[in-house]
Every structure is written in structure tokens, then in C-alpha cells.
mmCIF file of C-alpha atoms in Angstrom:
data_model
loop_
_atom_site.group_PDB
_atom_site.id
_atom_site.type_symbol
_atom_site.label_atom_id
_atom_site.label_comp_id
_atom_site.label_asym_id
_atom_site.label_seq_id
_atom_site.Cartn_x
_atom_site.Cartn_y
_atom_site.Cartn_z
ATOM 1 C CA ASP A 1 44.836 -21.085 -63.100
ATOM 2 C CA GLN A 2 45.952 -17.288 -63.143
ATOM 3 C CA GLN A 3 49.461 -17.393 -63.705
ATOM 4 C CA VAL A 4 49.766 -13.752 -63.851
ATOM 5 C CA LYS A 5 48.416 -11.725 -60.780
ATOM 6 C CA GLN A 6 47.805 -8.366 -59.830
ATOM 7 C CA ASN A 7 46.435 -8.575 -56.125
ATOM 8 C CA SER A 8 45.287 -4.630 -55.967
ATOM 9 C CA PRO A 9 42.482 -4.077 -57.987
ATOM 10 C CA SER A 10 43.417 -0.444 -57.497
ATOM 11 C CA LEU A 11 45.493 2.141 -56.124
ATOM 12 C CA SER A 12 45.552 6.087 -55.075
ATOM 13 C CA VAL A 13 48.419 7.881 -54.622
ATOM 14 C CA GLN A 14 49.032 11.689 -54.083
ATOM 15 C CA GLU A 15 50.531 13.568 -56.982
ATOM 16 C CA GLY A 16 54.288 13.787 -56.668
ATOM 17 C CA ARG A 17 54.622 10.533 -54.650
ATOM 18 C CA ILE A 18 55.982 7.432 -55.770
ATOM 19 C CA SER A 19 53.375 5.121 -57.325
ATOM 20 C CA ILE A 20 54.042 0.828 -57.007
ATOM 21 C CA LEU A 21 52.026 -1.389 -58.629
ATOM 22 C CA ASN A 22 52.632 -5.129 -57.916
ATOM 23 C CA CYS A 23 52.510 -8.093 -60.278
ATOM 24 C CA ASP A 24 53.174 -11.911 -59.273
ATOM 25 C CA TYR A 25 53.410 -14.815 -61.610
ATOM 26 C CA THR A 26 53.696 -18.877 -61.496
ATOM 27 C CA ASN A 27 55.189 -20.056 -64.626
ATOM 28 C CA SER A 28 59.254 -20.286 -64.419
ATOM 29 C CA MET A 29 59.378 -20.416 -68.305
ATOM 30 C CA PHE A 30 58.480 -16.617 -68.749
ATOM 31 C CA ASP A 31 61.367 -15.064 -70.404
ATOM 32 C CA TYR A 32 60.263 -11.744 -70.748
ATOM 33 C CA PHE A 33 57.865 -9.277 -68.852
ATOM 34 C CA LEU A 34 55.736 -6.143 -69.677
ATOM 35 C CA TRP A 35 53.711 -3.238 -68.432
ATOM 36 C CA TYR A 36 51.127 -1.670 -70.357
ATOM 37 C CA LYS A 37 48.637 1.179 -69.591
ATOM 38 C CA LYS A 38 45.242 1.702 -70.659
ATOM 39 C CA TYR A 39 42.503 4.448 -70.948
ATOM 40 C CA PRO A 40 38.893 4.033 -70.806
ATOM 41 C CA ALA A 41 37.714 3.126 -74.505
ATOM 42 C CA GLU A 42 41.370 2.800 -76.007
ATOM 43 C CA GLY A 43 43.773 0.022 -76.414
ATOM 44 C CA PRO A 44 46.574 -0.644 -73.948
ATOM 45 C CA THR A 45 49.979 0.986 -74.837
ATOM 46 C CA PHE A 46 53.293 -0.539 -74.028
ATOM 47 C CA LEU A 47 55.202 1.083 -70.927
ATOM 48 C CA ILE A 48 58.060 -0.730 -70.081
ATOM 49 C CA SER A 49 59.589 -4.055 -70.444
ATOM 50 C CA ILE A 50 62.128 -6.323 -68.474
ATOM 51 C CA SER A 51 64.153 -9.518 -69.880
ATOM 52 C CA SER A 52 63.940 -12.226 -67.264
ATOM 53 C CA ILE A 53 67.979 -12.145 -67.291
ATOM 54 C CA LYS A 54 67.902 -8.405 -65.886
ATOM 55 C CA ASP A 55 66.410 -7.363 -62.327
ATOM 56 C CA LYS A 56 65.758 -3.434 -63.549
ATOM 57 C CA ASN A 57 64.949 -1.330 -66.252
ATOM 58 C CA GLU A 58 64.409 2.109 -66.565
ATOM 59 C CA ASP A 59 62.712 4.452 -68.759
ATOM 60 C CA GLY A 60 62.384 8.218 -67.322
ATOM 61 C CA ARG A 61 59.891 8.008 -64.426
ATOM 62 C CA PHE A 62 59.066 4.770 -64.834
ATOM 63 C CA THR A 63 61.080 1.513 -63.674
ATOM 64 C CA VAL A 64 60.453 -2.054 -63.774
ATOM 65 C CA PHE A 65 61.784 -4.588 -60.922
ATOM 66 C CA LEU A 66 62.296 -8.292 -61.144
ATOM 67 C CA ASN A 67 62.912 -10.455 -58.643
ATOM 68 C CA LYS A 68 63.268 -14.288 -60.174
ATOM 69 C CA SER A 69 63.665 -15.843 -57.018
ATOM 70 C CA ALA A 70 60.127 -14.333 -55.559
ATOM 71 C CA LYS A 71 58.242 -14.641 -59.142
ATOM 72 C CA HIS A 72 57.326 -10.869 -58.596
ATOM 73 C CA LEU A 73 57.619 -7.822 -60.477
ATOM 74 C CA SER A 74 57.158 -4.223 -59.758
ATOM 75 C CA LEU A 75 56.429 -0.825 -61.521
ATOM 76 C CA HIS A 76 57.510 2.269 -60.080
ATOM 77 C CA ILE A 77 56.247 5.518 -61.600
ATOM 78 C CA VAL A 78 58.056 8.724 -59.357
ATOM 79 C CA PRO A 79 57.144 11.352 -59.324
ATOM 80 C CA SER A 80 53.487 10.303 -60.259
ATOM 81 C CA GLN A 81 51.626 13.002 -62.645
ATOM 82 C CA PRO A 82 47.702 13.317 -62.941
ATOM 83 C CA GLY A 83 48.133 11.620 -66.639
ATOM 84 C CA ASP A 84 49.294 8.468 -65.009
ATOM 85 C CA SER A 85 45.653 7.840 -63.603
ATOM 86 C CA ALA A 86 45.146 4.448 -65.962
ATOM 87 C CA VAL A 87 44.165 0.858 -65.534
ATOM 88 C CA TYR A 88 48.170 -1.086 -65.551
ATOM 89 C CA PHE A 89 48.189 -4.267 -66.661
ATOM 90 C CA CYS A 90 51.319 -6.561 -66.212
ATOM 91 C CA ALA A 91 51.997 -9.200 -68.766
ATOM 92 C CA ALA A 92 54.464 -11.594 -69.244
ATOM 93 C CA SER A 93 55.779 -13.250 -72.113
ATOM 94 C CA ARG A 94 56.564 -17.064 -73.470
ATOM 95 C CA ASP A 95 57.051 -18.017 -76.719
ATOM 96 C CA GLU A 96 55.674 -14.932 -78.201
ATOM 97 C CA LYS A 97 52.438 -14.951 -76.406
ATOM 98 C CA LEU A 98 51.350 -12.927 -73.742
ATOM 99 C CA THR A 99 49.488 -13.773 -70.534
ATOM 100 C CA PHE A 100 48.298 -10.653 -68.810
ATOM 101 C CA GLY A 101 47.136 -9.924 -65.001
ATOM 102 C CA THR A 102 43.788 -8.313 -64.254
ATOM 103 C CA GLY A 103 45.015 -5.155 -64.127
ATOM 104 C CA THR A 104 45.778 -2.382 -61.281
ATOM 105 C CA ARG A 105 43.424 0.944 -61.695
ATOM 106 C CA LEU A 106 45.607 3.774 -60.445
ATOM 107 C CA THR A 107 44.454 6.907 -59.318
ATOM 108 C CA ILE A 108 46.725 10.238 -58.799
ATOM 109 C CA ILE A 109 45.066 12.546 -56.204
ATOM 110 C CA PRO A 110 45.955 16.342 -57.356
ATOM 111 C CA ASP B 1 54.538 4.609 -85.775
ATOM 112 C CA VAL B 2 53.064 1.624 -85.523
ATOM 113 C CA LYS B 3 49.343 1.237 -86.538
ATOM 114 C CA VAL B 4 46.293 -1.413 -85.526
ATOM 115 C CA THR B 5 43.115 -0.413 -86.763
ATOM 116 C CA GLN B 6 39.845 -2.100 -85.907
ATOM 117 C CA SER B 7 36.825 -1.906 -87.984
ATOM 118 C CA SER B 8 34.216 -0.614 -85.730
ATOM 119 C CA ARG B 9 34.650 1.001 -81.982
ATOM 120 C CA TYR B 10 31.047 0.136 -81.176
ATOM 121 C CA LEU B 11 28.561 -2.285 -82.402
ATOM 122 C CA VAL B 12 25.242 -3.921 -81.240
ATOM 123 C CA LYS B 13 24.116 -7.385 -82.365
ATOM 124 C CA ARG B 14 21.634 -9.916 -81.954
ATOM 125 C CA THR B 15 21.578 -13.193 -80.171
ATOM 126 C CA GLY B 16 22.559 -15.623 -83.070
ATOM 127 C CA GLU B 17 23.701 -13.393 -85.534
ATOM 128 C CA LYS B 18 27.061 -13.815 -87.104
ATOM 129 C CA VAL B 19 29.645 -11.049 -86.473
ATOM 130 C CA PHE B 20 32.756 -10.124 -88.049
ATOM 131 C CA LEU B 21 35.307 -7.471 -86.080
ATOM 132 C CA GLU B 22 38.258 -6.676 -88.685
ATOM 133 C CA CYS B 23 41.909 -5.792 -87.980
ATOM 134 C CA VAL B 24 44.367 -4.049 -89.945
ATOM 135 C CA GLN B 25 48.336 -3.593 -88.951
ATOM 136 C CA ASP B 26 50.577 -1.439 -91.161
ATOM 137 C CA MET B 27 53.861 -2.670 -89.642
ATOM 138 C CA ASP B 28 54.288 -5.950 -91.751
ATOM 139 C CA HIS B 29 54.305 -7.951 -88.299
ATOM 140 C CA GLU B 30 54.290 -11.136 -88.431
ATOM 141 C CA ASN B 31 52.273 -11.747 -85.560
ATOM 142 C CA MET B 32 48.427 -11.036 -85.289
ATOM 143 C CA PHE B 33 46.212 -11.518 -81.922
ATOM 144 C CA TRP B 34 42.570 -11.611 -80.686
ATOM 145 C CA TYR B 35 41.593 -10.741 -76.855
ATOM 146 C CA ARG B 36 38.842 -9.984 -75.017
ATOM 147 C CA GLN B 37 38.948 -7.297 -71.652
ATOM 148 C CA ASP B 38 36.065 -7.782 -69.378
ATOM 149 C CA PRO B 39 36.140 -6.432 -65.974
ATOM 150 C CA GLY B 40 37.856 -8.400 -63.342
ATOM 151 C CA LEU B 41 39.523 -10.679 -65.394
ATOM 152 C CA GLY B 42 41.784 -8.524 -67.388
ATOM 153 C CA LEU B 43 42.713 -9.412 -71.100
ATOM 154 C CA ARG B 44 42.233 -13.175 -71.859
ATOM 155 C CA LEU B 45 43.907 -14.454 -75.866
ATOM 156 C CA ILE B 46 40.990 -15.930 -77.787
ATOM 157 C CA TYR B 47 43.285 -16.889 -80.659
ATOM 158 C CA PHE B 48 46.666 -15.893 -82.737
ATOM 159 C CA SER B 49 48.067 -16.203 -85.868
ATOM 160 C CA TYR B 50 52.151 -16.534 -86.331
ATOM 161 C CA ASP B 51 51.612 -16.013 -90.418
ATOM 162 C CA VAL B 52 49.265 -15.992 -92.978
ATOM 163 C CA LYS B 53 46.492 -18.978 -93.232
ATOM 164 C CA MET B 54 47.714 -19.877 -89.641
ATOM 165 C CA LYS B 55 45.802 -19.607 -86.558
ATOM 166 C CA GLU B 56 46.471 -21.361 -83.038
ATOM 167 C CA LYS B 57 43.823 -21.093 -79.990
ATOM 168 C CA GLY B 58 44.475 -19.018 -77.106
ATOM 169 C CA ASP B 59 43.115 -19.579 -73.855
ATOM 170 C CA ILE B 60 39.130 -19.119 -74.782
ATOM 171 C CA PRO B 61 38.460 -20.275 -77.998
ATOM 172 C CA GLU B 62 34.947 -21.404 -77.644
ATOM 173 C CA GLY B 63 32.340 -19.847 -79.767
ATOM 174 C CA TYR B 64 34.832 -18.021 -82.267
ATOM 175 C CA SER B 65 36.714 -18.348 -85.410
ATOM 176 C CA VAL B 66 39.688 -16.399 -87.571
ATOM 177 C CA SER B 67 41.060 -15.779 -90.786
ATOM 178 C CA ARG B 68 44.109 -14.616 -91.815
ATOM 179 C CA GLU B 69 44.278 -14.417 -96.012
ATOM 180 C CA LYS B 70 46.508 -11.381 -95.821
ATOM 181 C CA LYS B 71 49.492 -10.786 -93.594
ATOM 182 C CA GLU B 72 48.142 -7.308 -92.682
ATOM 183 C CA ARG B 73 44.595 -8.310 -91.651
ATOM 184 C CA PHE B 74 43.217 -10.509 -89.031
ATOM 185 C CA SER B 75 39.377 -11.468 -88.801
ATOM 186 C CA LEU B 76 37.605 -12.278 -85.583
ATOM 187 C CA ILE B 77 34.195 -13.755 -86.187
ATOM 188 C CA LEU B 78 31.357 -14.836 -83.967
ATOM 189 C CA GLU B 79 29.499 -17.680 -85.815
ATOM 190 C CA SER B 80 26.292 -17.392 -83.518
ATOM 191 C CA ALA B 81 26.414 -14.431 -81.146
ATOM 192 C CA SER B 82 25.533 -14.914 -77.301
ATOM 193 C CA THR B 83 25.010 -12.676 -74.643
ATOM 194 C CA ASN B 84 28.122 -13.890 -73.040
ATOM 195 C CA GLN B 85 30.125 -12.651 -75.779
ATOM 196 C CA THR B 86 29.315 -8.640 -75.157
ATOM 197 C CA SER B 87 32.831 -7.486 -74.451
ATOM 198 C CA MET B 88 35.541 -5.468 -75.546
ATOM 199 C CA TYR B 89 37.309 -6.921 -78.327
ATOM 200 C CA LEU B 90 41.198 -5.652 -78.988
ATOM 201 C CA CYS B 91 43.376 -6.541 -81.640
ATOM 202 C CA ALA B 92 47.360 -6.914 -81.230
ATOM 203 C CA SER B 93 50.142 -7.166 -83.622
ATOM 204 C CA SER B 94 54.035 -7.847 -82.697
ATOM 205 C CA PHE B 95 57.133 -8.622 -84.982
ATOM 206 C CA ALA B 96 58.097 -12.538 -84.600
ATOM 207 C CA THR B 97 60.864 -12.487 -82.133
ATOM 208 C CA ARG B 98 59.648 -9.350 -79.593
ATOM 209 C CA GLY B 99 57.420 -9.463 -76.731
ATOM 210 C CA GLU B 100 56.382 -6.039 -77.340
ATOM 211 C CA GLN B 101 52.805 -6.198 -78.972
ATOM 212 C CA PHE B 102 50.892 -2.894 -80.300
ATOM 213 C CA PHE B 103 46.874 -2.934 -79.781
ATOM 214 C CA GLY B 104 44.044 -1.068 -81.615
ATOM 215 C CA PRO B 105 41.515 0.994 -80.251
ATOM 216 C CA GLY B 106 39.044 -2.071 -79.351
ATOM 217 C CA THR B 107 35.734 -2.656 -80.674
ATOM 218 C CA ARG B 108 32.797 -2.661 -77.816
ATOM 219 C CA LEU B 109 30.639 -5.279 -78.563
ATOM 220 C CA THR B 110 26.980 -5.776 -77.130
ATOM 221 C CA VAL B 111 25.055 -8.669 -78.053
ATOM 222 C CA LEU B 112 21.381 -8.247 -77.038
#
């Protein structure tokens, strides 16, 4: 049973435009949500997180939105840059364990 | 900077061999984790440890075991490697009360 879902395996966005990556979850006990970025042949690197008591967190070009009633979170990247091309994983935390989605491959077109 | 290192970047083993994957972190983190990453399946938790000599099964522990004799080191053991264990293996660590995990570079294991 996939508790964290990323329904878009891939996404292509023009450089300079906004990239929006989506994630849905089913377990209402998750209390913390994170986004990771992964380049090929490297481990995931932490990008941004949000507590379940908030609905928005912003860090530079990256903003995460949480809609608890819909059990949905999204990552906005604006403006998108070529270096943002990577696989993005959302993750949900409970009891210090993370459950990851299947990832979305983002390609930024110059 | 947090550093998580894994003993090998690439490893090729034969079916039935015993395989050891080592992970070391230098930030005195309490928690350590082993994941495998497969296309279309994301990262799946194999085992984790909250403290020295403690271990907990994750979502897919079958065919694996772990060892944590020292706080900074967490080993993943494949007792008898099989071809379906060909995968990217990722180690991570975190502080006890924070969600953010720090990952190593991964070990690409191929079992022939």
C-alpha cells in the first residue's frame, strides 16, 4: 500500500518558468513532510520541509505548500533553472521514519 | 557539514555470496537507516537503528540483516545474495528528534 504517492513520473518545464511538483499521502498520522532532490549516482539531498501545523514554507526559489484536508503537498520552484533538473522525492515522517514517494523526474528545458 | 560515507560506490557479487555494505556518519546522529532505490518504486526502508546495538525492521527486511556495534557505523548484510537484490543501496542518518535525514552517495550493487 503506497502511503505517499507522486503520480507524475516526469515533468518538463521551460527555464525561467514555474515548476510544480505534487505529492499525495493517505496516512493522517504523518507530522512532517520533506522534499529531496537526487542527481544520478548521488544520494538524495534535503531541499525543504514543512511541519503538519503549517500550510506554507518558503526558502529562496523553493516553496512547499501543505493542504492537510486534501492530504496533498506541492513543491514550487520559481524561476526554474537548468541545475534543477533532477529526480524529486517527497517524503512523510512519523516516529522519525520517512516514507518516500516514487519520485518525479524534472527536466528544465533551456 | 554532515558527512555520510559508504564503503563502495559500485559492487558486483555472485549469487549466494555474503555481502557487507558499510556506512559511517560523522555527526554523532542517533538514527541510521538503510534503503534501497529501484526504478518506479522510490526509496524503500530495509532496516533502521535508533541506538547502538538496536535495530528495527523496515518495510522490506527479508533477505537482509544489520549490525550497529558503534554509534557512527551501520552495516547492511546480505546473507546469501540473490539477483533480485540488485539495486542502489542508500544509507542515511539523522538526529533523534528531527525528520531530516542525511544520505550517503549510495552503493550500486549488482548480483550476477
